[in-house]
Tab-separated table of C-alpha atoms in Angstrom:
chain	number	residue	atom	x	y	z
A	371	UNK	CA	62.126	-63.259	5.736
A	372	UNK	CA	60.737	-66.172	5.336
A	373	UNK	CA	62.497	-68.196	2.040
A	374	UNK	CA	60.185	-69.387	-0.699
A	375	UNK	CA	60.352	-72.764	0.487
A	376	UNK	CA	60.013	-72.814	3.440
A	377	UNK	CA	55.785	-70.769	2.776
A	378	UNK	CA	55.938	-73.689	-0.130
A	379	UNK	CA	56.616	-76.323	2.244
A	380	UNK	CA	54.018	-75.073	5.269
A	381	UNK	CA	50.941	-74.486	2.952
A	382	UNK	CA	51.489	-77.908	1.606
A	383	UNK	CA	51.540	-79.022	5.313
A	384	UNK	CA	48.650	-76.847	6.925
A	385	UNK	CA	46.867	-77.779	3.531
A	386	UNK	CA	47.410	-81.406	3.288
A	387	UNK	CA	46.278	-81.121	7.363
A	388	UNK	CA	43.323	-79.475	7.473
A	389	UNK	CA	42.146	-80.432	5.232
A	390	UNK	CA	42.229	-84.303	6.165
A	391	UNK	CA	39.129	-86.223	5.973
A	392	UNK	CA	40.311	-87.517	10.142
A	393	UNK	CA	39.149	-83.761	10.810
A	394	UNK	CA	35.508	-84.395	9.488
A	395	UNK	CA	34.868	-86.814	12.515
A	396	UNK	CA	35.984	-85.040	14.816
A	397	UNK	CA	39.695	-85.894	15.823
A	398	UNK	CA	38.735	-89.304	16.827
A	399	UNK	CA	42.208	-89.986	15.067
A	400	UNK	CA	44.513	-87.711	16.956
A	401	UNK	CA	44.166	-86.827	20.797
A	402	UNK	CA	42.992	-83.651	22.776
A	403	UNK	CA	45.840	-81.633	22.435
A	404	UNK	CA	46.665	-82.265	18.284
A	405	UNK	CA	43.530	-81.858	18.281
A	406	UNK	CA	42.840	-78.285	19.838
A	407	UNK	CA	46.456	-77.563	17.479
A	408	UNK	CA	44.712	-77.958	14.090
A	409	UNK	CA	41.664	-76.211	15.249
A	410	UNK	CA	43.907	-73.294	15.915
A	411	UNK	CA	45.893	-73.259	12.831
A	412	UNK	CA	42.407	-73.612	10.944
A	413	UNK	CA	40.918	-70.460	13.082
A	414	UNK	CA	43.765	-68.385	12.215
A	415	UNK	CA	44.057	-69.371	8.801
A	416	UNK	CA	39.484	-68.337	8.152
A	417	UNK	CA	40.746	-65.147	10.169
A	418	UNK	CA	42.893	-64.196	7.780
A	419	UNK	CA	40.657	-65.728	4.888
A	420	UNK	CA	37.604	-63.365	5.890
A	421	UNK	CA	40.110	-60.380	6.636
A	422	UNK	CA	41.304	-60.870	2.836
A	423	UNK	CA	37.771	-61.896	1.214
A	424	UNK	CA	37.916	-64.785	0.099
A	425	UNK	CA	37.290	-67.252	3.343
A	426	UNK	CA	34.599	-69.177	-0.136
A	427	UNK	CA	38.586	-70.562	-1.203
A	428	UNK	CA	38.421	-72.141	2.952
A	429	UNK	CA	34.655	-73.433	3.205
A	430	UNK	CA	34.860	-74.609	-0.431
A	431	UNK	CA	38.030	-76.873	0.140
A	432	UNK	CA	36.743	-78.177	3.139
A	433	UNK	CA	33.025	-79.043	1.768
A	434	UNK	CA	34.252	-80.064	-1.392
A	435	UNK	CA	37.937	-81.569	-1.146
A	436	UNK	CA	37.875	-81.974	-4.914
A	437	UNK	CA	41.112	-81.595	-6.232
A	438	UNK	CA	40.889	-77.695	-7.888
A	439	UNK	CA	39.238	-76.655	-5.126
A	440	UNK	CA	42.111	-78.438	-2.529
A	441	UNK	CA	44.848	-75.874	-4.725
A	442	UNK	CA	43.279	-72.703	-5.147
A	443	UNK	CA	43.156	-73.011	-1.803
A	444	UNK	CA	46.201	-73.709	-1.276
A	445	UNK	CA	47.402	-71.354	-3.118
A	446	UNK	CA	46.199	-68.726	-1.851
A	447	UNK	CA	47.207	-69.883	1.629
A	448	UNK	CA	50.925	-69.563	-0.241
A	449	UNK	CA	50.300	-66.090	-2.003
A	450	UNK	CA	49.223	-64.905	1.605
A	451	UNK	CA	52.369	-66.228	3.052
A	452	UNK	CA	54.170	-64.624	0.362
A	453	UNK	CA	52.665	-61.125	0.566
A	454	UNK	CA	52.099	-60.606	4.632
A	455	UNK	CA	54.642	-61.441	6.317
A	456	UNK	CA	53.977	-61.671	10.231
A	457	UNK	CA	51.754	-63.783	8.680
A	458	UNK	CA	54.042	-66.346	7.552
A	459	UNK	CA	55.494	-66.209	9.897
A	460	UNK	CA	52.907	-67.700	12.599
A	461	UNK	CA	51.695	-69.976	10.554
A	462	UNK	CA	55.293	-71.932	9.857
A	463	UNK	CA	55.357	-71.583	14.122
A	464	UNK	CA	51.889	-72.463	14.669
A	465	UNK	CA	52.724	-75.363	11.450
A	466	UNK	CA	55.931	-76.065	13.673
A	467	UNK	CA	53.979	-76.638	17.469
A	468	UNK	CA	51.604	-78.729	15.687
A	469	UNK	CA	54.990	-80.979	14.225
A	470	UNK	CA	56.288	-80.829	17.951
A	471	UNK	CA	53.294	-82.780	19.318
A	472	UNK	CA	52.550	-85.947	19.878
A	473	UNK	CA	55.957	-87.404	18.441
A	474	UNK	CA	55.904	-85.423	15.994
A	475	UNK	CA	55.071	-85.436	11.951
A	476	UNK	CA	55.974	-84.490	9.203
A	477	UNK	CA	54.870	-84.007	5.500
A	478	UNK	CA	55.952	-82.046	2.560
A	479	UNK	CA	54.256	-82.306	-0.712
A	480	UNK	CA	52.524	-85.293	-0.727
A	481	UNK	CA	49.788	-86.414	-3.161
A	482	UNK	CA	50.681	-83.850	-6.143
A	483	UNK	CA	49.513	-83.249	-9.824
A	484	UNK	CA	50.217	-81.019	-11.345
A	485	UNK	CA	50.856	-80.703	-14.892
A	486	UNK	CA	53.673	-79.141	-15.049
A	487	UNK	CA	57.068	-79.994	-13.239
A	488	UNK	CA	57.845	-79.417	-10.074
A	489	UNK	CA	61.254	-78.017	-8.651
A	490	UNK	CA	62.210	-78.074	-5.014
A	491	UNK	CA	65.382	-76.917	-3.377
A	492	UNK	CA	66.498	-76.986	-0.350
A	493	UNK	CA	63.967	-78.051	1.778
A	494	UNK	CA	65.211	-79.773	6.141
A	495	UNK	CA	62.608	-81.733	8.762
A	496	UNK	CA	63.849	-81.795	11.816
A	497	UNK	CA	63.240	-82.723	14.464
A	498	UNK	CA	59.936	-85.858	13.770
A	499	UNK	CA	59.923	-89.007	14.378
A	500	UNK	CA	56.722	-89.410	11.470
A	501	UNK	CA	58.900	-87.314	8.282
A	502	UNK	CA	57.589	-87.546	4.773
A	503	UNK	CA	58.660	-86.066	1.884
A	504	UNK	CA	57.552	-85.743	-2.009
A	505	UNK	CA	55.354	-88.853	-1.471
A	506	UNK	CA	52.820	-89.798	-4.212
A	507	UNK	CA	54.397	-87.112	-6.581
A	508	UNK	CA	53.384	-86.334	-10.223
A	509	UNK	CA	54.441	-84.122	-12.704
A	510	UNK	CA	56.364	-84.231	-16.327
A	511	UNK	CA	59.722	-83.750	-15.319
A	512	UNK	CA	60.805	-83.259	-10.811
A	513	UNK	CA	63.599	-81.274	-9.730
A	514	UNK	CA	64.285	-82.224	-6.548
A	515	UNK	CA	68.385	-80.601	-4.853
A	516	UNK	CA	69.134	-80.918	-0.956
A	517	UNK	CA	66.570	-82.535	0.250
A	518	UNK	CA	67.451	-84.463	4.023
A	519	UNK	CA	65.039	-86.155	6.879
A	520	UNK	CA	66.747	-85.437	10.581
A	521	UNK	CA	65.400	-86.604	13.452
């Protein structure tokens, strides 16, 4: 079973990647391999959201990427991952494949603005040349424990 920290981390990374404005410009900031993998992830999520009747949350986040729409998308993605282990596992695999392409770039919890508290523990980034963890995060209280990054 996939742990909650992995689900949260995956949902955050995937949300950041697929809702990034650079993708709307045809992926000009990425190589073809990376752009193709991002497209595969978007299609995989779109199929799941469509099957669950919540595709509108993805569409709104892509067409109007306000903080509120992005947060709704990320919450829905997290919830679907929590309730469908096969979906979660496949999404984790796709995220890891993406991170391993062209030197990899890992982001965990970047650009979050929470009204409440943030707790995270037992998160490990591994095997990427560029790693970011908990950057530009705002919360009332932040409790981080046992975080590590290794190349």
